[in-house]
Coordinates of C-alpha atoms and ligand atoms in Angstrom, one line a residue:
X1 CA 37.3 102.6 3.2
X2 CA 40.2 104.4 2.1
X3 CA 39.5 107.2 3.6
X4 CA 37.9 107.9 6.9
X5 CA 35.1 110.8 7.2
X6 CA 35.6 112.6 10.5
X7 CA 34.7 116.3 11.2
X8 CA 37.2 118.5 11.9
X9 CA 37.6 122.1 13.7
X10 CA 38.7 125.0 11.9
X11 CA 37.8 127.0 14.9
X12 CA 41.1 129.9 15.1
X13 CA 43.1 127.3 12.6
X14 CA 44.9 128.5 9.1
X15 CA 43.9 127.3 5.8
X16 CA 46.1 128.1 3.2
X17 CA 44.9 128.4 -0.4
X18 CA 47.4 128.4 -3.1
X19 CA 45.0 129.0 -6.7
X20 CA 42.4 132.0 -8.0
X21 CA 40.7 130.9 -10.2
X22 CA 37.4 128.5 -10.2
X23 CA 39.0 125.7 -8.2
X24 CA 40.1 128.1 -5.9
X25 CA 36.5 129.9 -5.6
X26 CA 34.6 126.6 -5.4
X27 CA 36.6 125.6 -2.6
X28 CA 36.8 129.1 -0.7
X29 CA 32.5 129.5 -1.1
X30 CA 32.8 126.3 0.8
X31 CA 35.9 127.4 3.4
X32 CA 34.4 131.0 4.2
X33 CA 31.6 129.0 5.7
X34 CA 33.6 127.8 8.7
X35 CA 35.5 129.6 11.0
X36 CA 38.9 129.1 9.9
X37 CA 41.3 132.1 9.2
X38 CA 42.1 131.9 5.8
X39 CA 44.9 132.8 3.4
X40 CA 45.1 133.1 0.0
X41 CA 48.2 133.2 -2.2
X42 CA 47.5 134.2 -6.0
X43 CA 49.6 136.6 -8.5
X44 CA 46.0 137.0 -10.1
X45 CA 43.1 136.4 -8.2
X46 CA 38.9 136.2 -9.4
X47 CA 36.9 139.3 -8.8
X48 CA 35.7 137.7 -6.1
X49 CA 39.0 136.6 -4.0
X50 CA 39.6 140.4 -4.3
X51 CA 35.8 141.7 -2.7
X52 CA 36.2 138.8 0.3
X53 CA 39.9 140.3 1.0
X54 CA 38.6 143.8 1.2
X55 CA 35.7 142.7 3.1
X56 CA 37.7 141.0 5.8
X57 CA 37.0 137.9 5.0
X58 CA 40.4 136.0 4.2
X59 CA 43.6 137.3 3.4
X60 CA 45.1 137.8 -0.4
X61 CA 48.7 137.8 -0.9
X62 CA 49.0 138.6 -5.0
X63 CA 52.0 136.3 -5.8
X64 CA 53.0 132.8 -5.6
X65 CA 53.2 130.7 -2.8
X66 CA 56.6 130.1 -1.2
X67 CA 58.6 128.6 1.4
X68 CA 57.6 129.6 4.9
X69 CA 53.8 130.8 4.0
X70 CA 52.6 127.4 5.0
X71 CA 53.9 126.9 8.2
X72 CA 51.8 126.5 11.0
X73 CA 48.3 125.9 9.1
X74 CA 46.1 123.1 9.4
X75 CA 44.7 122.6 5.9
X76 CA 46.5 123.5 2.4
X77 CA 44.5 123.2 -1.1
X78 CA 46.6 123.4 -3.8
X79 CA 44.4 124.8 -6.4
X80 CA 46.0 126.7 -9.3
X81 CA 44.6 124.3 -12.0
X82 CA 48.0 124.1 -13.4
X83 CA 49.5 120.4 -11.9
X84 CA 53.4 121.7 -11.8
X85 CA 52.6 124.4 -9.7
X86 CA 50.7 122.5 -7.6
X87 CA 52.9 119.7 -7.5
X88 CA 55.5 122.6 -6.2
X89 CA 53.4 124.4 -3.8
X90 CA 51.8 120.9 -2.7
X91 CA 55.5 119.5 -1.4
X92 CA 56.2 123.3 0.7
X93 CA 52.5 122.3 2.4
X94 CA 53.5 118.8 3.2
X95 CA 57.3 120.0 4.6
X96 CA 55.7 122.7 6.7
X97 CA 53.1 120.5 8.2
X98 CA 50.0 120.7 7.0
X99 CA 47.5 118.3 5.8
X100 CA 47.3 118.3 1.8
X101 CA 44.5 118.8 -0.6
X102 CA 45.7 118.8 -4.6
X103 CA 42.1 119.6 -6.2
X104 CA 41.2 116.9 -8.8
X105 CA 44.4 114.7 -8.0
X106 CA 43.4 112.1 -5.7
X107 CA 46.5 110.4 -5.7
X108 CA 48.7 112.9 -4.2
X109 CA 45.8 114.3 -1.8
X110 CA 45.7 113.7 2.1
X111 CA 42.1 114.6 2.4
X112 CA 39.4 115.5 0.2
X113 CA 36.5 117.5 0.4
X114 CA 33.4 115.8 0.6
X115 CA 30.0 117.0 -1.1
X116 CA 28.0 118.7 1.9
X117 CA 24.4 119.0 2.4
X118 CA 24.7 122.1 5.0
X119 CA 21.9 122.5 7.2
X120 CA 24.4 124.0 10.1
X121 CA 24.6 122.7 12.6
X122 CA 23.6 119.6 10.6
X123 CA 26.4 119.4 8.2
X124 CA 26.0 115.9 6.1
X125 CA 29.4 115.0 4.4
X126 CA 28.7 112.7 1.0
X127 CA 32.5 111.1 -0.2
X128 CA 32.3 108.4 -2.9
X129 CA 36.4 108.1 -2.4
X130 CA 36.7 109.8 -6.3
X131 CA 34.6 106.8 -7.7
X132 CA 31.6 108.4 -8.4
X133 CA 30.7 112.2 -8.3
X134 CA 28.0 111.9 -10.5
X135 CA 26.5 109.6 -7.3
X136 CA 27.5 111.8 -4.7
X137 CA 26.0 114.9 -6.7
X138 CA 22.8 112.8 -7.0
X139 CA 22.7 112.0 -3.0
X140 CA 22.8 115.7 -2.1
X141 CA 20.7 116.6 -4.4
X142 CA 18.3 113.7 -2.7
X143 CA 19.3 115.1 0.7
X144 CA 18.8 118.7 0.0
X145 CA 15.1 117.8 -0.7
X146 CA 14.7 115.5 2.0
X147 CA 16.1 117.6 4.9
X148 CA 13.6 121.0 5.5
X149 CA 15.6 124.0 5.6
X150 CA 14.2 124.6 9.1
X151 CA 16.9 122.1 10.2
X152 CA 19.5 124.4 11.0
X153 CA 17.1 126.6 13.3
X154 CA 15.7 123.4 14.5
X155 CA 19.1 122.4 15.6
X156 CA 20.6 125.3 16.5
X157 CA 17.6 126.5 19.2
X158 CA 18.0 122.5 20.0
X159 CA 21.4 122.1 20.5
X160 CA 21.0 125.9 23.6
X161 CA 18.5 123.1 25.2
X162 CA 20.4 120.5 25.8
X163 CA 21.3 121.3 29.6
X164 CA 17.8 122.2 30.1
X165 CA 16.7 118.5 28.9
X166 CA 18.8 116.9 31.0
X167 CA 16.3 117.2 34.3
X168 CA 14.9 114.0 31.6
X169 CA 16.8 110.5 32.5
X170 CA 19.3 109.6 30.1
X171 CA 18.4 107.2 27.9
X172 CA 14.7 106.5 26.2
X173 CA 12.8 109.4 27.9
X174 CA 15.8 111.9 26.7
X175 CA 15.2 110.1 23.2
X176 CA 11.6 110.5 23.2
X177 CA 11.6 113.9 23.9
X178 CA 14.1 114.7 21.5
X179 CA 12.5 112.5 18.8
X180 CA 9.2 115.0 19.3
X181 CA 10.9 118.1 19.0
X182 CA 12.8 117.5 15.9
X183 CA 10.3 115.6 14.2
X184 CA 6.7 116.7 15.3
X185 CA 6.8 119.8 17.4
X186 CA 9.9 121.8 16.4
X187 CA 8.7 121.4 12.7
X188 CA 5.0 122.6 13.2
X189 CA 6.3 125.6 15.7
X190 CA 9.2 126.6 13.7
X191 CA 7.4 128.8 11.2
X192 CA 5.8 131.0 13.7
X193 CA 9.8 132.1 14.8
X194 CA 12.3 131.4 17.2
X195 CA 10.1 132.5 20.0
X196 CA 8.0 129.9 19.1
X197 CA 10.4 127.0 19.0
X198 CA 11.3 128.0 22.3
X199 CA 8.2 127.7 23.8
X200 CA 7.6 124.3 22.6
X201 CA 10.5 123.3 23.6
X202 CA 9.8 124.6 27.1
X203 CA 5.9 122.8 26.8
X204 CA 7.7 119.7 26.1
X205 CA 9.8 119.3 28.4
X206 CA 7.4 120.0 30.9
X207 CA 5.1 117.4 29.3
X208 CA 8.0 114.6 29.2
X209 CA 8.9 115.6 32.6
X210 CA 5.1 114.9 34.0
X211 CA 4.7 111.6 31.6
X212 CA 5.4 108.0 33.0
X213 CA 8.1 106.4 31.8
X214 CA 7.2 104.3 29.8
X215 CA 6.3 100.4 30.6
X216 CA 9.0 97.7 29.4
X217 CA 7.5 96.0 26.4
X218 CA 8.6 93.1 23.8
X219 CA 8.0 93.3 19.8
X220 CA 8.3 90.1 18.1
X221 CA 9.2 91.1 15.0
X222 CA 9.9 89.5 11.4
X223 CA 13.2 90.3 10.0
X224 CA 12.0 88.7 6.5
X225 CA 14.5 86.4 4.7
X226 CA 17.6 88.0 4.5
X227 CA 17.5 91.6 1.9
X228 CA 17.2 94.3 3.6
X229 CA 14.8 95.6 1.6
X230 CA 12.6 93.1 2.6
X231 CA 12.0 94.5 6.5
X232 CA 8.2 95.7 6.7
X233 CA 8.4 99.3 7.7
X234 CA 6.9 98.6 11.0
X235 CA 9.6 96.3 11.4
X236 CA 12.1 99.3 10.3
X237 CA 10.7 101.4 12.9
X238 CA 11.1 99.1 15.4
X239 CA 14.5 98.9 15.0
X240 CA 14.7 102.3 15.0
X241 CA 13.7 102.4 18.6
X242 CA 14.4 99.5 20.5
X243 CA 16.9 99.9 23.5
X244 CA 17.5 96.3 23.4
X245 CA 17.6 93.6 20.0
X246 CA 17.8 90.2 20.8
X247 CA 18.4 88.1 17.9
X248 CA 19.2 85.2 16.3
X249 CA 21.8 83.8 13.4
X250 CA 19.4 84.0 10.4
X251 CA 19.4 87.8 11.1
X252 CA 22.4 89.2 9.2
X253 CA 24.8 92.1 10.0
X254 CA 22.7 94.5 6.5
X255 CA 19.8 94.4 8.7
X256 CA 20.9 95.1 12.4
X257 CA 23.2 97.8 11.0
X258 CA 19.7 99.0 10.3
X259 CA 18.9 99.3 14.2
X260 CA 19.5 102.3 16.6
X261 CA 23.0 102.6 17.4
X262 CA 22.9 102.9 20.6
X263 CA 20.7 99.7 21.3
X264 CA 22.1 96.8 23.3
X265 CA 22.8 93.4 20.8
X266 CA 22.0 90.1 22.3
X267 CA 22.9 87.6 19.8
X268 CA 21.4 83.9 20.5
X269 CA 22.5 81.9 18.4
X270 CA 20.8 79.1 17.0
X271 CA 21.3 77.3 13.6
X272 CA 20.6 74.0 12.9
X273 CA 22.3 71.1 15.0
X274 CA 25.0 73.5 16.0
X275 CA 25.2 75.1 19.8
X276 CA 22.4 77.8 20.9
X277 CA 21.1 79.3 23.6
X278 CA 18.8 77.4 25.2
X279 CA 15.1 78.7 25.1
X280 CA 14.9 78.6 28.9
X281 CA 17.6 81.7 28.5
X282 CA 16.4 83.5 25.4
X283 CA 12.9 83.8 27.4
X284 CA 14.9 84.7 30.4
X285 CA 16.7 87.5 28.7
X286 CA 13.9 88.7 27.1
X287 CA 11.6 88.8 29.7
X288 CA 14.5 90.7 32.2
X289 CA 15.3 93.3 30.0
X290 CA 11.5 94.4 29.2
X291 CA 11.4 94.4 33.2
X292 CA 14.1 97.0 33.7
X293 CA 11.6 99.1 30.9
X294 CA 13.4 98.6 28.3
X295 CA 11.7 98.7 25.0
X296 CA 13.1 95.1 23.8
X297 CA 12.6 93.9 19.9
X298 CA 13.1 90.2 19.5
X299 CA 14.2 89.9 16.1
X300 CA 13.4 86.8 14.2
X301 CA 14.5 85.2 10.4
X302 CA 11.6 85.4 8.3
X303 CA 8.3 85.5 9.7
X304 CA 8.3 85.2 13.8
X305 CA 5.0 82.9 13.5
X306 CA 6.6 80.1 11.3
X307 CA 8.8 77.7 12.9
X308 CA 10.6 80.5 15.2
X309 CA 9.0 79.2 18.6
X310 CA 7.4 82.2 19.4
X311 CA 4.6 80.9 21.8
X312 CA 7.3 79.8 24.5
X313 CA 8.5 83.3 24.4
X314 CA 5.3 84.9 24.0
X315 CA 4.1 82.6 27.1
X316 CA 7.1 83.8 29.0
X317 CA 6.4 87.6 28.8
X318 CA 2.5 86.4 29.6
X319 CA 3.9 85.0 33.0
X320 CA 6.2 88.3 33.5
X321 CA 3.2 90.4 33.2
X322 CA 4.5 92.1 30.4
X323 CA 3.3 93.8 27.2
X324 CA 3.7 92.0 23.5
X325 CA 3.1 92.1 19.8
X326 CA 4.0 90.7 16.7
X327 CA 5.1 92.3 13.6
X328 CA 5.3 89.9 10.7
X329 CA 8.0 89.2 8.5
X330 CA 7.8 87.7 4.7
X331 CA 8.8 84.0 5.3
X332 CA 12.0 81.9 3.3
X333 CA 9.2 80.1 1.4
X334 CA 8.0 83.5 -0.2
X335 CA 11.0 84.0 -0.6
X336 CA 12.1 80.8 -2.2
X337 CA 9.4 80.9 -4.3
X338 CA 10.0 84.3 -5.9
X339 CA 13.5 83.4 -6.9
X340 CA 12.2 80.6 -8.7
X341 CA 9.8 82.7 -10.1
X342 CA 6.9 80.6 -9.1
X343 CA 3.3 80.7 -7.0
X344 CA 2.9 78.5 -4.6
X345 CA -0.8 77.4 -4.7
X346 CA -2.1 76.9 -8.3
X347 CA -5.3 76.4 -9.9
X348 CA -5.3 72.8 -11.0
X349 CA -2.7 71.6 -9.4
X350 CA -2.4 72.6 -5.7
X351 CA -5.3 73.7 -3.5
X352 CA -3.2 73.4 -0.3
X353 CA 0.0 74.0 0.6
X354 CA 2.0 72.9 2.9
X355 CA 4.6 74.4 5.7
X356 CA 7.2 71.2 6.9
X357 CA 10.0 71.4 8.8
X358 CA 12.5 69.0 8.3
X359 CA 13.3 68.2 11.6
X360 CA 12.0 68.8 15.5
X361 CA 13.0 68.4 18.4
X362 CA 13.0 65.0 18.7
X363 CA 15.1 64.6 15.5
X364 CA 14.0 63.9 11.9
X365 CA 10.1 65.3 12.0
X366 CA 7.7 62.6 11.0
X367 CA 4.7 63.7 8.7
X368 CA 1.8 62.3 6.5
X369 CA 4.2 61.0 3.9
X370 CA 1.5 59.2 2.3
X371 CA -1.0 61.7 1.2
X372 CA 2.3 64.2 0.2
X373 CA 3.2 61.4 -1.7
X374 CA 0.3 61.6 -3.8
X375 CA 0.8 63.6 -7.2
X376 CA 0.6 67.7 -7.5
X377 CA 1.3 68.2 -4.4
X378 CA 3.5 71.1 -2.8
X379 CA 5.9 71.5 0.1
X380 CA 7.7 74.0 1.5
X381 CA 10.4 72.0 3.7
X382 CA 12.1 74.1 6.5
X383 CA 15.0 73.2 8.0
X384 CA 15.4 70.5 5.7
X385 CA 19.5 70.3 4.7
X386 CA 20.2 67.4 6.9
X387 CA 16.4 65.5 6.8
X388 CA 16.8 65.6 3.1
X389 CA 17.7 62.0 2.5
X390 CA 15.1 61.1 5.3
X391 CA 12.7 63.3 3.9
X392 CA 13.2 61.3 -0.2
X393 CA 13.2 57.5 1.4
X394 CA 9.5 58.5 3.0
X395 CA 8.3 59.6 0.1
X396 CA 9.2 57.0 -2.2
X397 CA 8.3 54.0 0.1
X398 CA 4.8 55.6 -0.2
X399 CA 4.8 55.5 -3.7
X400 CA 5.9 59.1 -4.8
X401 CA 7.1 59.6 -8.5
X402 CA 11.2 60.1 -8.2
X403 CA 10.8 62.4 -10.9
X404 CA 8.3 64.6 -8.8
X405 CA 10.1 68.0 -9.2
X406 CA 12.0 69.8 -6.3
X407 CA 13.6 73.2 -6.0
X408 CA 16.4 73.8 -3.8
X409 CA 16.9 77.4 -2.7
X410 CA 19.9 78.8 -0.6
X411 CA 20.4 82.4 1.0
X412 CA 16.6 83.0 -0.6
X413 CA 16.6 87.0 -1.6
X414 CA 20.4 87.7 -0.4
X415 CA 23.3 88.5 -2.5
X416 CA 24.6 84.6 -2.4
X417 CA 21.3 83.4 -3.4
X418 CA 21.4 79.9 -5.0
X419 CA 18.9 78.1 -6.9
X420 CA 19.0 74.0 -8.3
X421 CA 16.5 73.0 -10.2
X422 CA 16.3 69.4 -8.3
X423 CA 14.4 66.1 -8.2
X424 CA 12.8 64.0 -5.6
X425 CA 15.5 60.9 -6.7
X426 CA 18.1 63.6 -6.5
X427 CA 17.2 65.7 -4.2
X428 CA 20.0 64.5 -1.6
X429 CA 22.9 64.5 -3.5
X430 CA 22.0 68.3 -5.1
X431 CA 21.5 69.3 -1.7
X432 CA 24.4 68.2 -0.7
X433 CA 26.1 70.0 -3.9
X434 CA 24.9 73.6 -2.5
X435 CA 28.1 74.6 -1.7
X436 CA 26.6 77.2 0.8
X437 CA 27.2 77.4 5.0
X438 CA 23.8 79.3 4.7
X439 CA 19.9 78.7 4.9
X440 CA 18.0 76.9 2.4
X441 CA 14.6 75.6 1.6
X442 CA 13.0 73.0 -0.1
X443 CA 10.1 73.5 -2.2
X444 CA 9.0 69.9 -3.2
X445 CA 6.7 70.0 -6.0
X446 CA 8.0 72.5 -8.0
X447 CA 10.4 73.5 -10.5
X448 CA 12.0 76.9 -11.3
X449 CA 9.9 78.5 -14.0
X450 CA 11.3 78.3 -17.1
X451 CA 13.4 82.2 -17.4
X452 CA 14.4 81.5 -14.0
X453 CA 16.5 78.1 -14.2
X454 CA 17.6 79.3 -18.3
X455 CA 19.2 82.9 -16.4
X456 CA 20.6 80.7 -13.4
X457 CA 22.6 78.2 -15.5
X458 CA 23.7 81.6 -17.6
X459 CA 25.0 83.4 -14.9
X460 CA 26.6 79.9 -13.5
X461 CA 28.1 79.9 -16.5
X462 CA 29.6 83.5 -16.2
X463 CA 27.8 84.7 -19.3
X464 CA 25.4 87.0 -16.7
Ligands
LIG1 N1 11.0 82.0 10.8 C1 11.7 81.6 9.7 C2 12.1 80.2 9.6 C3 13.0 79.8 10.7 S1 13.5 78.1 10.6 C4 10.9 82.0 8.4 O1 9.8 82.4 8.5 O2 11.5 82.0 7.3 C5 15.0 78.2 9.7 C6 14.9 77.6 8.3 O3 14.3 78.6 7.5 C7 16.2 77.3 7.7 O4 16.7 76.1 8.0 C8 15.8 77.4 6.2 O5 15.2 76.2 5.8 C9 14.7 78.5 6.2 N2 15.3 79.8 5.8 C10 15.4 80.9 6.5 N3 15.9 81.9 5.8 C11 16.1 81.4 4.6 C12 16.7 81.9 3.4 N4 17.1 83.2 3.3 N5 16.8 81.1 2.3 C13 16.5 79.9 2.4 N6 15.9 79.3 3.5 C14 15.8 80.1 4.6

């Protein structure tokens, strides 16, 4: 990030404009909306420079910019359109202090003006850092749809309450109430005038006011393999308003930039043989912070019912007396299994499936090697990296074929996602040849469809 978005005052400040023509418009329509005092220098300015000067709006000074005009403003645009004269009148800006716009030159620009969705006091700034206009102008666009017009009102009426609301706690009940008013009862009373907001807002209150705060309670929620994209909506939600996320290492930084910002982050660790937190403490933590009413999400890789120890956790908020749920999550092995474009259960060939994990917590997890080892069958092996070569010697002492296909699958649906199309005789050393720190799954039994392993190899091969 080159360039750092902040919002700044022009309350009483000076911006000096140096330009009349289109640049110079565009960027005043934009300036005249704030509260700045501003000055334009021009020997020829638009028709319209002319009507805001003799309205009072800015001040015209119908000649070039020169030494001394500058000094003491915040802001300068250098917007003449012609790049000498702006190089010129750019350096007086910069020696007399003020921070530098050169329309269209990014290069020799201090700041540059962002495209703005205004919904005042909602202002949303959209910068792409020059790379893309066409994608910021897209973004507003989206944003100008998205956001209702009532915004502004909303927020403005909103923003005269804020001392009222404060007879709320801080924290969730000052949220909830909030949350409400901009989203459910500020919208429906806003077309019926400002009185009307008002009065809602004075209902509300009194309703939050009267309205138990509300119980601690724990969400055990799936945060799906990895993308983003993947989070069930319930599961987005819950982010959205948890005061507390405790999660573990599967759970990357895309998603829980997802959650509310001002949530509290409890990371407990816990990847393969390396050091975690021991259950005893994840239950504890869990189980205190729901106490003190907080609205706790415990956030889980993949699906929170498949190998993610829920019932010890579940059990613990039993014994606390405190509420639970589950939202679920799309497993790895879905995952796995879309990237190599494959169904899991087949007609034919599979009736069952089945759900391993590679190793428990007595070590290497023993299983029924000999009916696995019988032909057509599929696994989905969890946690199975370091039980791999454990995993192949069971098999083939009862008799399974080394050729019986296996599909290794790292970081399943993220960015660094990895697919070998594997063996049961190989499946050791390929595993061993993912050069990845992440997860990955085994899917015994199966091999990458055919388009799959062909666009792998290509894009290994740099020619996708
Ligand atoms: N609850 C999780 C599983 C937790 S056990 C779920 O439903 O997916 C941890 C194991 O899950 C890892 O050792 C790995 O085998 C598998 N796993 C989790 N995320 C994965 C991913 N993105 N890609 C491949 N395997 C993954």
């Amino acid at each position: 990030m080159q360039h750092f978005p902040i919002f700044l005052s022009l309350r009483d400040a000076r911006v000096v404009l140096s330009g009349g023509g289109d640049a110079a418009l565009a960027k005043l329509r934009l300036l005249l909306k704030t509260e700045a005092r501003i000055e334009v220098f021009a020997p020829d300015p638009a028709r319209e420079i002319t009507d805001w000067a003799a309205a009072g709006r800015l001040t015209l000074t119908r000649r070039a910019l020169s030494a001394g005009d500058v000094a003491g403003a915040s802001l300068f645009y250098a917007a003449t359109e012609d790049a000498a004269e702006d190089d010129r009148t750019a350096a007086i800006a910069r020696a007399e202090g003020a921070l530098v716009n050169v329309v269209d030159n990014l290069e020799d620009s201090a700041f540059i003006t962002p495209a703005i969705v205004d919904r005042d006091p909602v202002t949303v700034a959209i910068g792409t850092e020059g790379a893309a206009p066409v994608l910021a102008r897209a973004i507003k666009a989206d944003l100008e749809e998205r956001l209702p017009v009532t915004l502004g009102p909303l927020a403005r009426i909103g923003k005269a309450f804020r001392k009222a609301a404060e007879v709320l706690p801080f924290g969730r009940a000052r949220r909830d109430f909030w949350r409400d008013y901009y989203f459910d009862a500020g919208p429906r009373a806003v077309s019926d005038g400002e009185q009307s907001v008002e009065d809602t807002l004075e209902d509300l209150l009194a309703q939050h006011a009267a309205r138990e705060s509300r119980p601690g309670h724990v969400a055990f929620v799936g945060a799906g393999p990895g993308d983003p994209e993947l989070l069930t909506l319930k599961a987005r939600k819950a982010l959205d308003e948890a005061d507390v996320i405790v999660h573990d290492g599967l759970v990357g930084p895309a998603i829980l930039e997802l959650a509310r910002r001002e949530a509290t982050m409890i990371h407990v660790g816990k990847r393969g043989f390396a050091r975690s937190t021991p259950q005893d403490e994840i239950n504890a933590a869990i189980v205190e912070h729901a106490a003190t009413g907080a609205q706790v999400v415990r956030l889980k890789g993949g699906d929170p019912t498949v190998f993610a120890r829920l019932d010890e956790e579940t059990e613990a908020c039993d014994d606390a007396g405190i509420s639970w749920h589950v939202v679920p999550g799309i497993t790895a092995a879905s995952a796995a299994a879309a990237a190599i474009g494959q169904s899991l259960t087949r007609r034919n060939r599979n009736s069952a499936l089945r759900v391993l994990t590679g190793h428990d917590v007595r070590g290497f997890a023993d299983h029924d090697w000999r009916d696995l080892a019988k032909p057509g069958q599929v696994a989905t092996i969890y946690m199975g990296k370091k039980a791999a070569r454990f995993i192949q010697g069971r098999l083939m002492m009862f008799g399974a074929d080394p050729a019986t296909p296996v599909s290794l699958v790292a970081n399943a649906s993220l960015p660094d996602q990895h697919v070998v199309a594997s063996s049961l005789a190989a499946l050791d050393r390929d595993l061993a040849g993912i050069d990845s720190s992440g997860p990955a799954l085994i899917l015994y039994g199966l091999r990458p469809h055919a388009a799959q392993a062909i666009s792998y190899s290509l894009k290994e091969e740099g020619v996708l």
